[in-house]
């Protein structure tokens, strides 16, 4: 049946908050008895960002994977879940269960309920402090207020009084101020989170939803019965603008860069797109009946809208401002939240070494690779790389300037992977080959000294290429004849004068390359042939 909370003292408010046209109510009735996503066993989700959707009519939360377009888990929570929020590290989702007077804490690694916390009557919305240490739960009844929960001990440590029928909540970016929208008293309470006291009360409309801008300068309030958006300047705690939007605006989401604002119009079955620079509606996107929740993807590419009366979620492309997908949900979807994208992690490297010349195909195993923008061996970018999956990348190693270990890192829009032994790749010095040709001596009777024109060629036997700019020393026994630098062909040539007796006693010369940070040393000998 249709979700209600049977408490006489709030029925009049709920009728106003959940009202719609006769057609919309009919759709709600049909949706309530229609198909509900089957509740399967909870299982671990992949490392991709998931959208969590609360279903007020089903007592469940579903986890939707935008990458695959599928629901990966359905989690049983309390009765009539509405507001939902993720912890900053993404490890937990906190869900306000309006008819159970509880909050369910979902472990997002296993998509199962890890704890249930008792709170005041009719909890509606929840938000988590930036440090993850506190959860603020807005409850609407007897009397309305905000319960403050220590997320470690799961104990309610304080209760803050707000206005009449508090409904919506958000925090300033630094967590120092809590903004609570009071539906019936038509105000927003500004709360100091250090002292847990109300420091200001701002008149607005029937505040059904609100959101704080990324820079903390403004609070945007959905004035449900006035079909408008109130813009609060947080420095002065005053309304500086109002923006007409769709019918019965219910919730608000701000784009990551703060440039656009998205308003879910419950009575208008749409999402209004507001330019925050001009405070004007630049587009209205038709969605589904009873659009109640709205969520802006952190990557800025998509907006998600929960359509309560028809049990669907609309996926909006922010580039075209059109609905690109309509996703079936559980009964009466309402709250939306997105998990934190995981920092990429490299857990294995195969092979773990190769030549300093680079060019080796290396397979990286790990997590969070989707959307990778860079792979680096130490400070040097990979010659090329391909993301095979969220857990595998193949990369071509670049040439190194020195042999030794290098940490391989993966960078995504979220972060760069941390380094450790598992991502270690060791460059080895390339093998080298030095060749020298026999030298024919032509001596005259009584000759005491002779000019030796010596030559040797140095090559990288790993790559088959000549080594240029390398120093080669030529010796006869313990006597250094000359030194030379290899040319583009890898050949070093020089001329040196030695006593004839020295030449005759040794009858051979040695070419020596002492090596370099990227190349092994090499030697070669060749005969001196007396004609």
Coordinates of C-alpha atoms in Angstrom, one line a residue:
X1 CA 0.0 0.0 0.0
X2 CA 0.9 3.6 -0.2
X3 CA 3.5 4.7 2.4
X4 CA 2.1 6.8 5.2
X5 CA 3.1 7.6 8.8
X6 CA 0.0 7.2 10.9
X7 CA 0.7 9.9 13.4
X8 CA -2.2 12.4 13.8
X9 CA -0.1 15.4 14.9
X10 CA 1.8 15.4 11.6
X11 CA -0.9 14.3 9.2
X12 CA -1.8 17.8 8.0
X13 CA 1.8 18.6 7.2
X14 CA 2.3 15.3 5.4
X15 CA -0.8 15.9 3.3
X16 CA 0.7 19.2 2.1
X17 CA 4.2 17.7 1.7
X18 CA 3.2 14.7 -0.3
X19 CA 0.3 16.1 -2.2
X20 CA -0.1 16.0 -6.0
X21 CA -2.7 15.9 -8.7
X22 CA -5.3 13.2 -8.9
X23 CA -3.5 11.6 -11.7
X24 CA -0.2 11.5 -9.8
X25 CA -1.9 9.9 -6.8
X26 CA -3.4 7.3 -9.0
X27 CA 0.0 6.6 -10.4
X28 CA 1.3 6.3 -6.9
X29 CA -1.3 3.7 -6.0
X30 CA -0.6 1.7 -9.1
X31 CA 3.1 2.0 -8.4
X32 CA 2.7 0.8 -4.9
X33 CA 1.2 -2.5 -5.9
X34 CA 3.4 -2.9 -9.0
X35 CA 6.6 -4.8 -9.4
X36 CA 9.3 -4.2 -6.8
X37 CA 12.9 -5.1 -7.4
X38 CA 13.5 -8.5 -5.9
X39 CA 15.5 -8.6 -2.7
X40 CA 18.5 -10.8 -3.4
X41 CA 21.3 -11.7 -1.1
X42 CA 23.6 -8.8 -0.3
X43 CA 27.0 -9.1 -1.9
X44 CA 30.2 -7.0 -2.3
X45 CA 29.9 -4.4 -5.0
X46 CA 32.7 -3.5 -7.3
X47 CA 34.9 -0.4 -6.7
X48 CA 32.9 1.7 -9.1
X49 CA 30.8 4.6 -7.8
X50 CA 27.3 3.4 -6.9
X51 CA 24.1 5.3 -6.5
X52 CA 22.2 4.3 -3.4
X53 CA 18.4 4.8 -3.6
X54 CA 16.0 4.6 -0.6
X55 CA 12.6 3.1 -1.2
X56 CA 10.1 4.5 1.3
X57 CA 7.4 2.0 0.3
X58 CA 9.6 -1.1 0.4
X59 CA 11.8 -0.6 3.4
X60 CA 14.9 -1.2 1.2
X61 CA 17.9 0.6 -0.3
X62 CA 19.2 -0.4 -3.7
X63 CA 22.7 0.1 -5.0
X64 CA 22.8 1.0 -8.7
X65 CA 26.0 0.8 -10.8
X66 CA 26.0 3.6 -13.5
X67 CA 28.8 1.9 -15.3
X68 CA 26.8 -1.2 -16.1
X69 CA 23.3 0.2 -15.8
X70 CA 22.3 -2.4 -13.3
X71 CA 21.2 -2.8 -9.7
X72 CA 23.9 -4.7 -7.9
X73 CA 22.3 -5.1 -4.5
X74 CA 19.0 -4.6 -2.6
X75 CA 19.4 -4.1 1.1
X76 CA 16.7 -4.5 3.7
X77 CA 16.7 -1.5 6.1
X78 CA 14.0 -0.1 8.4
X79 CA 10.4 1.0 7.6
X80 CA 9.8 4.0 5.3
X81 CA 13.5 4.9 4.6
X82 CA 13.9 8.4 3.2
X83 CA 17.1 10.4 3.6
X84 CA 20.4 8.8 2.9
X85 CA 24.0 10.0 3.2
X86 CA 27.5 8.5 2.6
X87 CA 30.4 8.9 5.0
X88 CA 33.4 10.9 3.5
X89 CA 35.4 7.7 3.0
X90 CA 32.5 6.0 1.3
X91 CA 32.6 3.0 3.6
X92 CA 29.1 3.5 5.1
X93 CA 25.7 4.7 4.0
X94 CA 23.4 6.1 6.7
X95 CA 19.7 5.8 6.1
X96 CA 16.9 7.5 8.0
X97 CA 14.0 5.1 8.6
X98 CA 10.9 7.4 9.1
X99 CA 8.5 4.8 10.4
X100 CA 11.0 2.8 12.5
X101 CA 12.6 5.7 14.4
X102 CA 16.0 4.4 13.5
X103 CA 19.0 4.9 11.3
X104 CA 20.4 2.0 9.4
X105 CA 24.2 2.0 8.9
X106 CA 25.1 0.1 5.6
X107 CA 28.6 -1.3 5.1
X108 CA 29.2 -0.4 1.4
X109 CA 31.9 -3.0 1.0
X110 CA 29.3 -5.8 1.6
X111 CA 26.1 -3.9 1.0
X112 CA 24.6 -5.1 4.2
X113 CA 23.4 -3.4 7.4
X114 CA 26.2 -3.3 9.9
X115 CA 24.3 -1.4 12.7
X116 CA 20.9 0.1 13.6
X117 CA 20.8 3.2 15.7
X118 CA 17.7 4.3 17.6
X119 CA 16.8 8.0 17.2
X120 CA 13.9 10.4 17.9
X121 CA 10.5 10.0 16.2
X122 CA 10.1 10.2 12.4
X123 CA 13.7 10.7 11.2
X124 CA 13.7 12.3 7.8
X125 CA 17.1 13.4 6.6
X126 CA 20.7 12.7 7.5
X127 CA 24.1 14.3 6.8
X128 CA 27.7 13.3 7.9
X129 CA 30.4 15.7 9.1
X130 CA 33.4 16.2 6.8
X131 CA 35.6 14.3 9.2
X132 CA 33.2 11.4 9.4
X133 CA 32.9 11.6 13.1
X134 CA 29.3 12.8 13.5
X135 CA 26.0 12.0 11.9
X136 CA 23.2 14.6 12.1
X137 CA 19.7 13.1 11.8
X138 CA 16.8 15.4 11.4
X139 CA 13.6 14.1 13.0
X140 CA 10.2 15.7 12.4
X141 CA 8.1 14.8 15.5
X142 CA 7.7 15.2 19.3
X143 CA 9.3 17.7 19.0
X144 CA 11.3 18.0 15.8
X145 CA 15.0 18.5 16.1
X146 CA 18.4 17.1 15.2
X147 CA 20.0 14.1 16.9
X148 CA 23.8 14.1 16.8
X149 CA 25.4 10.7 16.7
X150 CA 29.0 9.7 17.3
X151 CA 29.7 7.5 14.3
X152 CA 32.3 5.5 16.3
X153 CA 30.2 4.6 19.3
X154 CA 26.9 4.9 17.5
X155 CA 25.5 6.8 20.5
X156 CA 23.3 9.9 20.3
X157 CA 25.5 12.5 22.1
X158 CA 23.2 15.6 21.7
X159 CA 19.8 16.7 20.5
X160 CA 19.4 20.2 19.0
X161 CA 16.1 22.0 18.8
X162 CA 15.2 23.5 15.5
X163 CA 11.9 24.9 14.0
X164 CA 8.5 23.3 13.4
X165 CA 8.6 20.1 11.3
X166 CA 12.4 20.1 10.4
X167 CA 12.8 18.3 7.1
X168 CA 16.0 19.0 5.2
X169 CA 19.6 19.3 6.3
X170 CA 23.1 20.1 4.9
X171 CA 26.5 21.1 6.3
X172 CA 28.9 23.9 5.3
X173 CA 32.0 22.5 3.5
X174 CA 34.1 22.8 6.7
X175 CA 31.4 21.3 8.9
X176 CA 31.2 24.3 11.2
X177 CA 27.6 25.1 10.4
X178 CA 24.5 23.0 10.0
X179 CA 21.5 24.2 8.0
X180 CA 18.1 22.7 8.8
X181 CA 15.1 23.5 6.7
X182 CA 11.9 23.7 8.8
X183 CA 8.8 23.0 6.7
X184 CA 6.0 24.2 8.9
X185 CA 7.7 27.2 10.4
X186 CA 9.0 28.3 7.0
X187 CA 12.5 28.9 8.2
X188 CA 16.1 27.7 8.0
X189 CA 17.9 27.2 11.3
X190 CA 21.6 27.9 11.3
X191 CA 23.4 25.7 13.9
X192 CA 26.9 26.1 15.3
X193 CA 28.3 22.5 15.3
X194 CA 30.8 23.2 18.1
X195 CA 28.2 24.5 20.6
X196 CA 25.2 22.7 19.0
X197 CA 23.2 25.9 19.3
X198 CA 21.1 27.8 16.8
X199 CA 22.9 31.0 15.9
X200 CA 20.4 32.4 13.3
X201 CA 16.9 31.7 11.9
X202 CA 16.3 32.7 8.3
X203 CA 12.7 33.1 7.0
X204 CA 12.0 31.2 3.8
X205 CA 9.1 29.2 2.4
X206 CA 8.0 25.7 3.3
X207 CA 11.6 24.3 3.3
X208 CA 11.3 20.8 1.8
X209 CA 14.9 20.5 0.7
X210 CA 18.2 22.5 0.8
X211 CA 21.8 22.3 -0.3
X212 CA 24.9 24.3 0.4
X213 CA 27.1 25.5 -2.4
X214 CA 30.6 24.0 -2.7
X215 CA 32.2 27.2 -1.6
X216 CA 29.9 27.5 1.4
X217 CA 28.7 31.0 0.3
X218 CA 25.1 30.1 -0.3
X219 CA 22.3 27.8 0.8
X220 CA 19.6 27.0 -1.7
X221 CA 16.2 26.1 -0.3
X222 CA 13.3 24.4 -2.1
X223 CA 10.2 26.4 -1.0
X224 CA 7.7 23.6 -1.5
X225 CA 4.4 25.4 -1.5
X226 CA 5.7 28.6 -3.1
X227 CA 7.1 26.9 -6.2
X228 CA 10.4 28.7 -5.8
X229 CA 14.0 28.5 -4.7
X230 CA 15.3 30.8 -1.9
X231 CA 18.9 31.8 -2.1
X232 CA 20.5 32.5 1.3
X233 CA 23.8 34.4 1.7
X234 CA 25.6 32.6 4.5
X235 CA 27.7 35.6 5.4
X236 CA 24.6 37.6 6.3
X237 CA 22.1 34.8 6.9
X238 CA 19.6 36.6 4.7
X239 CA 17.7 35.6 1.6
X240 CA 19.2 37.6 -1.3
X241 CA 17.2 36.1 -4.2
X242 CA 14.2 33.9 -5.0
X243 CA 14.0 31.9 -8.2
X244 CA 10.6 30.5 -9.6
X245 CA 11.0 26.8 -10.4
X246 CA 8.5 24.0 -11.0
X247 CA 5.5 22.8 -9.0
X248 CA 6.1 21.6 -5.5
X249 CA 10.0 21.6 -5.4
X250 CA 11.1 18.9 -3.1
X251 CA 14.9 18.6 -3.1
X252 CA 18.0 20.4 -4.3
X253 CA 21.5 19.3 -5.6
X254 CA 24.4 21.5 -6.6
X255 CA 26.8 20.6 -9.4
X256 CA 30.4 19.9 -8.3
X257 CA 31.7 23.2 -9.6
X258 CA 28.8 25.1 -8.2
X259 CA 27.8 26.6 -11.6
X260 CA 24.4 24.8 -11.9
X261 CA 21.7 23.8 -9.5
X262 CA 19.2 21.0 -9.9
X263 CA 15.7 21.1 -8.3
X264 CA 13.4 18.1 -8.1
X265 CA 9.8 19.3 -8.8
X266 CA 7.5 16.8 -7.1
X267 CA 4.3 18.3 -8.6
X268 CA 5.9 19.2 -11.9
X269 CA 7.4 15.8 -12.7
X270 CA 10.6 17.5 -13.7
X271 CA 14.0 18.9 -12.8
X272 CA 14.7 22.6 -13.0
X273 CA 18.2 23.6 -13.9
X274 CA 19.3 26.9 -12.4
X275 CA 22.3 29.0 -13.3
X276 CA 23.7 30.1 -10.0
X277 CA 25.5 33.1 -11.5
X278 CA 22.3 34.6 -12.7
X279 CA 19.8 32.8 -10.4
X280 CA 17.6 31.9 -13.4
X281 CA 16.2 28.7 -14.7
X282 CA 18.0 27.7 -17.9
X283 CA 16.2 24.4 -18.6
X284 CA 13.4 22.2 -17.3
X285 CA 14.0 18.5 -17.9
X286 CA 10.8 16.2 -17.9
X287 CA 11.5 13.2 -15.7
X288 CA 8.8 11.0 -14.1
X289 CA 5.7 11.4 -11.9
X290 CA 6.5 12.7 -8.4
X291 CA 10.1 13.7 -8.8
X292 CA 11.2 13.9 -5.2
X293 CA 15.0 13.3 -5.0
X294 CA 17.8 14.7 -7.0
X295 CA 21.6 13.9 -7.0
X296 CA 24.4 15.4 -9.0
X297 CA 27.2 13.0 -9.9
X298 CA 30.6 14.2 -8.5
X299 CA 32.1 13.9 -12.0
X300 CA 29.7 16.5 -13.3
X301 CA 28.4 14.3 -16.2
X302 CA 25.0 13.1 -14.8
X303 CA 22.1 13.9 -12.6
X304 CA 19.9 11.3 -11.0
X305 CA 16.2 12.0 -10.2
X306 CA 14.0 9.7 -8.1
X307 CA 10.4 9.5 -9.4
X308 CA 8.4 8.5 -6.3
X309 CA 5.0 7.9 -8.0
X310 CA 6.1 5.6 -10.8
X311 CA 9.0 3.8 -9.0
X312 CA 11.8 4.8 -11.4
X313 CA 15.0 6.8 -11.4
X314 CA 15.8 9.2 -14.3
X315 CA 19.4 9.5 -15.5
X316 CA 20.0 13.0 -17.0
X317 CA 23.0 13.8 -19.2
X318 CA 24.3 17.2 -18.1
X319 CA 25.7 18.0 -21.5
X320 CA 22.4 17.7 -23.3
X321 CA 20.1 18.0 -20.3
X322 CA 18.1 15.1 -21.6
X323 CA 17.0 11.9 -19.9
X324 CA 19.3 9.1 -21.2
X325 CA 17.9 6.2 -19.1
X326 CA 15.0 5.4 -16.9
X327 CA 15.9 2.8 -14.2
X328 CA 13.3 0.7 -12.4
X329 CA 13.5 1.0 -8.6
X330 CA 11.8 -0.3 -5.5
X331 CA 8.5 1.1 -4.2
X332 CA 8.4 4.9 -3.8
X333 CA 12.1 5.9 -4.4
X334 CA 13.0 9.0 -2.4
X335 CA 16.6 9.6 -1.1
X336 CA 19.7 9.4 -3.3
X337 CA 23.4 9.3 -2.5
X338 CA 26.5 8.3 -4.3
X339 CA 29.4 6.3 -2.9
X340 CA 32.9 7.8 -2.9
X341 CA 35.0 6.6 -5.8
X342 CA 37.8 4.5 -4.6
X343 CA 41.4 5.7 -4.8
X344 CA 43.2 3.4 -7.4
X345 CA 45.4 0.8 -5.9
X346 CA 48.1 -1.2 -7.6
X347 CA 48.4 -4.7 -6.0
X348 CA 50.7 -6.5 -8.5
X349 CA 53.0 -5.8 -11.4
X350 CA 53.9 -8.5 -14.0
X351 CA 56.7 -8.7 -15.0
X352 CA 58.3 -6.9 -12.0
X353 CA 61.5 -6.0 -14.0
X354 CA 62.7 -5.4 -17.4
X355 CA 65.4 -3.5 -19.3
X356 CA 66.2 0.2 -18.8
X357 CA 65.6 0.8 -22.4
X358 CA 61.8 0.5 -21.8
X359 CA 59.4 -1.0 -24.2
X360 CA 58.3 -3.8 -21.9
X361 CA 54.5 -4.6 -21.7
X362 CA 53.6 -4.6 -18.0
X363 CA 50.3 -5.8 -16.6
X364 CA 49.1 -3.9 -13.5
X365 CA 46.6 -5.6 -11.3
X366 CA 44.6 -3.6 -8.7
X367 CA 41.3 -1.7 -8.1
X368 CA 39.8 1.6 -9.1
X369 CA 41.4 1.8 -12.5
X370 CA 38.2 2.9 -14.4
X371 CA 38.7 6.3 -16.0
X372 CA 42.5 6.2 -15.5
X373 CA 44.1 9.3 -17.0
X374 CA 47.8 8.5 -16.4
X375 CA 50.2 5.7 -15.6
X376 CA 53.8 6.6 -14.5
X377 CA 56.9 4.6 -13.8
X378 CA 58.4 6.7 -11.1
X379 CA 58.2 10.2 -12.4
X380 CA 58.2 9.2 -16.1
X381 CA 54.8 8.6 -17.9
X382 CA 54.2 5.2 -19.5
X383 CA 54.8 5.2 -23.2
X384 CA 51.2 4.0 -23.5
X385 CA 48.6 2.3 -21.5
X386 CA 45.2 0.6 -21.9
X387 CA 42.6 0.2 -19.2
X388 CA 41.4 -3.4 -19.6
X389 CA 39.0 -3.3 -16.7
X390 CA 38.5 -1.7 -13.3
X391 CA 41.1 -4.2 -12.0
X392 CA 43.6 -4.4 -14.9
X393 CA 45.8 -2.1 -17.0
X394 CA 48.5 -2.9 -19.5
X395 CA 51.2 -0.3 -19.9
X396 CA 54.4 0.0 -21.9
X397 CA 57.4 0.9 -19.8
X398 CA 59.3 4.1 -20.7
X399 CA 63.0 4.3 -21.0
X400 CA 64.7 4.9 -17.6
X401 CA 67.6 7.3 -16.9
X402 CA 69.0 4.9 -14.3
X403 CA 68.6 1.3 -13.3
X404 CA 66.9 0.5 -10.0
X405 CA 63.4 0.4 -8.5
X406 CA 60.5 2.6 -9.6
X407 CA 57.0 2.8 -8.2
X408 CA 54.2 2.5 -10.8
X409 CA 51.3 4.8 -10.1
X410 CA 47.9 5.1 -11.6
X411 CA 46.0 8.4 -11.7
X412 CA 42.2 8.7 -12.0
X413 CA 39.9 11.7 -11.6
X414 CA 39.7 10.6 -8.0
X415 CA 43.3 10.5 -7.0
X416 CA 46.7 8.9 -7.6
X417 CA 47.5 5.5 -6.2
X418 CA 49.7 5.4 -3.1
X419 CA 53.0 3.6 -3.4
X420 CA 54.3 0.5 -1.8
X421 CA 56.2 -2.8 -2.4
X422 CA 53.3 -4.2 -4.5
X423 CA 53.7 -1.6 -7.2
X424 CA 57.5 -1.8 -7.4
X425 CA 59.1 -2.2 -10.8
X426 CA 62.8 -2.7 -11.1
X427 CA 64.8 -1.4 -14.1
X428 CA 67.8 -3.5 -15.0
X429 CA 70.8 -2.2 -16.9
X430 CA 70.7 -3.2 -20.5
X431 CA 73.2 -5.8 -21.7
X432 CA 75.9 -4.5 -24.0
X433 CA 78.3 -5.8 -26.6
X434 CA 81.6 -4.4 -27.6
X435 CA 83.5 -5.6 -30.7
X436 CA 87.0 -4.7 -31.9
X437 CA 88.7 -5.8 -35.1
X438 CA 92.2 -7.2 -35.4
X439 CA 94.8 -4.5 -36.5
X440 CA 97.6 -5.3 -39.0
X441 CA 101.0 -3.8 -38.0
X442 CA 103.4 -2.7 -40.6
X443 CA 106.9 -2.1 -39.1
X444 CA 110.0 -0.8 -40.8
X445 CA 113.6 -1.8 -39.7
X446 CA 114.8 0.2 -36.8
X447 CA 111.3 1.8 -36.1
X448 CA 111.0 2.6 -32.4
X449 CA 107.3 3.9 -32.3
X450 CA 104.1 3.1 -34.1
X451 CA 100.7 4.9 -34.6
X452 CA 97.8 2.6 -33.7
X453 CA 94.5 3.4 -35.3
X454 CA 92.1 1.6 -33.0
X455 CA 88.4 1.1 -33.3
X456 CA 85.5 -0.6 -31.5
X457 CA 81.7 -0.7 -31.8
X458 CA 79.4 -0.6 -28.8
X459 CA 75.7 -1.8 -29.0
X460 CA 72.8 -2.4 -26.7
X461 CA 72.2 -6.1 -27.1
X462 CA 68.8 -5.8 -25.4
X463 CA 67.4 -3.5 -28.0
X464 CA 69.9 -4.2 -30.8
X465 CA 70.6 -0.5 -31.2
X466 CA 74.0 1.3 -31.1
X467 CA 75.0 3.1 -28.0
X468 CA 76.0 6.7 -28.8
X469 CA 78.0 9.1 -26.7
X470 CA 79.8 6.4 -24.7
X471 CA 83.4 6.6 -23.7
X472 CA 85.7 3.7 -24.8
X473 CA 89.3 3.3 -23.6
X474 CA 91.9 1.4 -25.6
X475 CA 94.9 -0.2 -23.8
X476 CA 97.9 -2.4 -24.6
X477 CA 98.7 -4.3 -21.5
X478 CA 98.8 -1.7 -18.8
X479 CA 99.4 1.2 -21.2
X480 CA 96.5 3.4 -22.2
X481 CA 96.7 4.2 -25.9
X482 CA 93.8 6.6 -26.3
X483 CA 90.1 7.1 -25.5
X484 CA 87.2 8.0 -27.8
X485 CA 83.4 8.6 -27.8
X486 CA 81.1 6.5 -29.8
X487 CA 79.3 8.1 -32.8
X488 CA 75.8 7.6 -34.0
X489 CA 76.8 4.1 -35.3
X490 CA 78.1 3.2 -31.9
X491 CA 81.7 3.2 -33.1
X492 CA 84.7 4.8 -31.2
X493 CA 87.9 5.4 -33.1
X494 CA 91.2 7.0 -32.0
X495 CA 94.9 7.0 -32.7
X496 CA 97.7 6.6 -30.2
X497 CA 101.5 6.3 -30.4
X498 CA 103.1 3.4 -28.5
X499 CA 106.6 2.0 -28.5
X500 CA 107.1 -0.8 -31.1
X501 CA 108.5 -3.0 -28.3
X502 CA 105.2 -2.6 -26.3
X503 CA 103.2 -3.5 -29.4
X504 CA 105.3 -6.6 -30.1
X505 CA 105.2 -7.8 -26.5
X506 CA 101.4 -7.6 -26.2
X507 CA 100.3 -8.5 -29.7
X508 CA 96.8 -7.5 -28.9
X509 CA 94.8 -4.5 -27.5
X510 CA 91.7 -4.2 -25.3
X511 CA 88.7 -1.9 -25.7
X512 CA 86.8 -1.1 -22.4
X513 CA 83.4 0.4 -21.7
X514 CA 82.9 1.1 -18.0
X515 CA 79.1 1.1 -18.3
X516 CA 76.4 3.6 -17.4
X517 CA 73.3 3.9 -15.1
X518 CA 71.3 2.1 -17.8
X519 CA 74.0 -0.1 -19.5
X520 CA 76.2 -2.9 -18.3
X521 CA 80.0 -2.6 -18.8
X522 CA 81.7 -4.4 -21.7
X523 CA 85.2 -5.3 -22.9
X524 CA 86.6 -6.6 -26.1
X525 CA 90.1 -7.7 -27.3
X526 CA 91.6 -7.9 -30.7
X527 CA 94.9 -9.0 -32.1
X528 CA 97.8 -6.9 -33.3
X529 CA 99.1 -8.8 -36.3
X530 CA 102.7 -8.2 -37.4
X531 CA 103.1 -8.4 -41.1

